[in-house]
PDB file of C-alpha atoms in Angstrom:
ATOM      1  CA  UNK A   1      26.819  -8.322  -3.440  1.00 85.00           C
ATOM      2  CA  UNK A   2      24.019  -9.124  -1.494  1.00 88.00           C
ATOM      3  CA  UNK A   3      22.559 -12.412  -0.234  1.00 95.00           C
ATOM      4  CA  UNK A   4      18.531 -13.137  -0.624  1.00 97.00           C
ATOM      5  CA  UNK A   5      16.418 -15.601   0.995  1.00 96.00           C
ATOM      6  CA  UNK A   6      12.850 -15.737  -0.129  1.00 97.00           C
ATOM      7  CA  UNK A   7      10.282 -17.349   1.928  1.00 95.00           C
ATOM      8  CA  UNK A   8       6.992 -18.104   2.099  1.00 95.00           C
ATOM      9  CA  UNK A   9       3.604 -18.437   4.127  1.00 92.00           C
ATOM     10  CA  UNK A  10       1.681 -16.891   7.116  1.00 88.00           C
ATOM     11  CA  UNK A  11       3.500 -17.017  10.045  1.00 82.00           C
ATOM     12  CA  UNK A  12       2.739 -16.136  13.460  1.00 74.00           C
ATOM     13  CA  UNK A  13      -1.206 -14.471  13.865  1.00 74.00           C
ATOM     14  CA  UNK A  14      -1.741 -14.528  10.407  1.00 85.00           C
ATOM     15  CA  UNK A  15      -1.800 -18.776  10.055  1.00 85.00           C
ATOM     16  CA  UNK A  16      -5.096 -19.153  10.893  1.00 86.00           C
ATOM     17  CA  UNK A  17      -6.393 -17.170   8.183  1.00 89.00           C
ATOM     18  CA  UNK A  18      -6.760 -16.615   4.462  1.00 91.00           C
ATOM     19  CA  UNK A  19      -3.795 -14.962   4.503  1.00 91.00           C
ATOM     20  CA  UNK A  20      -0.822 -15.320   2.540  1.00 91.00           C
ATOM     21  CA  UNK A  21       2.696 -13.848   2.581  1.00 92.00           C
ATOM     22  CA  UNK A  22       6.143 -13.017   0.912  1.00 96.00           C
ATOM     23  CA  UNK A  23       9.419 -12.514   3.361  1.00 95.00           C
ATOM     24  CA  UNK A  24      12.417 -11.123   1.652  1.00 97.00           C
ATOM     25  CA  UNK A  25      15.661 -10.790   3.980  1.00 96.00           C
ATOM     26  CA  UNK A  26      18.839  -8.888   2.223  1.00 97.00           C
ATOM     27  CA  UNK A  27      21.833  -9.352   3.467  1.00 96.00           C
ATOM     28  CA  UNK A  28      24.920  -6.917   2.623  1.00 96.00           C
ATOM     29  CA  UNK A  29      27.854  -6.339   4.162  1.00 94.00           C
ATOM     30  CA  UNK A  30      27.997  -3.102   6.508  1.00 92.00           C
ATOM     31  CA  UNK A  31      31.438  -0.726   6.348  1.00 88.00           C
ATOM     32  CA  UNK A  32      32.384  -1.823  10.140  1.00 91.00           C
ATOM     33  CA  UNK A  33      32.890  -5.367   8.925  1.00 88.00           C
ATOM     34  CA  UNK A  34      29.595  -6.884   9.796  1.00 91.00           C
ATOM     35  CA  UNK A  35      26.225  -7.671   7.781  1.00 92.00           C
ATOM     36  CA  UNK A  36      23.135  -5.321   7.133  1.00 94.00           C
ATOM     37  CA  UNK A  37      19.819  -7.166   7.548  1.00 94.00           C
ATOM     38  CA  UNK A  38      16.699  -5.906   5.881  1.00 95.00           C
ATOM     39  CA  UNK A  39      13.179  -7.335   6.096  1.00 94.00           C
ATOM     40  CA  UNK A  40      10.513  -7.388   4.012  1.00 94.00           C
ATOM     41  CA  UNK A  41       7.238  -9.122   5.003  1.00 92.00           C
ATOM     42  CA  UNK A  42       3.818  -8.727   2.082  1.00 92.00           C
ATOM     43  CA  UNK A  43       0.799 -10.170   2.908  1.00 90.00           C
ATOM     44  CA  UNK A  44      -2.539 -10.191   1.353  1.00 91.00           C
ATOM     45  CA  UNK A  45      -5.549 -12.071   1.424  1.00 92.00           C
ATOM     46  CA  UNK A  46      -8.962 -11.909   3.705  1.00 90.00           C
ATOM     47  CA  UNK A  47      -9.193 -10.928   7.380  1.00 86.00           C
ATOM     48  CA  UNK A  48     -12.755  -9.850   8.653  1.00 87.00           C
ATOM     49  CA  UNK A  49     -11.526  -6.688  10.352  1.00 87.00           C
ATOM     50  CA  UNK A  50      -8.800  -6.010   7.323  1.00 87.00           C
ATOM     51  CA  UNK A  51      -5.353  -7.091   7.845  1.00 88.00           C
ATOM     52  CA  UNK A  52      -4.171  -3.007   8.541  1.00 89.00           C
ATOM     53  CA  UNK A  53      -4.987  -3.598  11.947  1.00 88.00           C
ATOM     54  CA  UNK A  54      -2.712  -6.719  12.089  1.00 87.00           C
ATOM     55  CA  UNK A  55       0.141  -4.973  10.743  1.00 88.00           C
ATOM     56  CA  UNK A  56       1.915  -4.145  14.484  1.00 90.00           C
ATOM     57  CA  UNK A  57       0.911  -7.303  15.796  1.00 87.00           C
ATOM     58  CA  UNK A  58       2.987  -8.894  13.299  1.00 87.00           C
ATOM     59  CA  UNK A  59       5.938  -6.424  12.961  1.00 90.00           C
ATOM     60  CA  UNK A  60       6.475  -6.962  16.705  1.00 90.00           C
ATOM     61  CA  UNK A  61       6.347 -10.603  15.767  1.00 88.00           C
ATOM     62  CA  UNK A  62       9.059 -10.582  13.301  1.00 90.00           C
ATOM     63  CA  UNK A  63      11.209  -7.716  15.553  1.00 93.00           C
ATOM     64  CA  UNK A  64      11.467 -10.169  18.511  1.00 94.00           C
ATOM     65  CA  UNK A  65      12.418 -13.278  16.307  1.00 93.00           C
ATOM     66  CA  UNK A  66      15.350 -10.679  14.503  1.00 94.00           C
ATOM     67  CA  UNK A  67      16.475  -9.643  17.896  1.00 96.00           C
ATOM     68  CA  UNK A  68      16.861 -12.714  19.081  1.00 97.00           C
ATOM     69  CA  UNK A  69      18.923 -13.887  16.150  1.00 94.00           C
ATOM     70  CA  UNK A  70      20.878 -10.981  16.302  1.00 93.00           C
ATOM     71  CA  UNK A  71      21.999 -12.305  20.135  1.00 96.00           C
ATOM     72  CA  UNK A  72      22.501 -15.288  19.153  1.00 96.00           C
ATOM     73  CA  UNK A  73      25.476 -14.118  16.376  1.00 92.00           C
ATOM     74  CA  UNK A  74      26.199 -12.032  18.651  1.00 92.00           C
ATOM     75  CA  UNK A  75      26.930 -13.990  21.949  1.00 95.00           C
ATOM     76  CA  UNK A  76      26.565 -17.395  20.585  1.00 94.00           C
ATOM     77  CA  UNK A  77      23.524 -17.825  23.581  1.00 93.00           C
TER      78      UNK A  77
END
């Protein structure tokens, strides 16, 4: 059965804007004995130039954090 973690807020580059968001982490058992992680983040609010242009920046922040988490889980460092 999947495990879910739900978080709310505006991380990183969105923290100083009139933006909020909801992040969902879904962890499921993988066929190889590992764990599959799926992360979804939905944001809404106001940004002078719109939020679409910030999506690649936010994706990059999350990708870096998840890569560090994976490295820690796999190596302990």
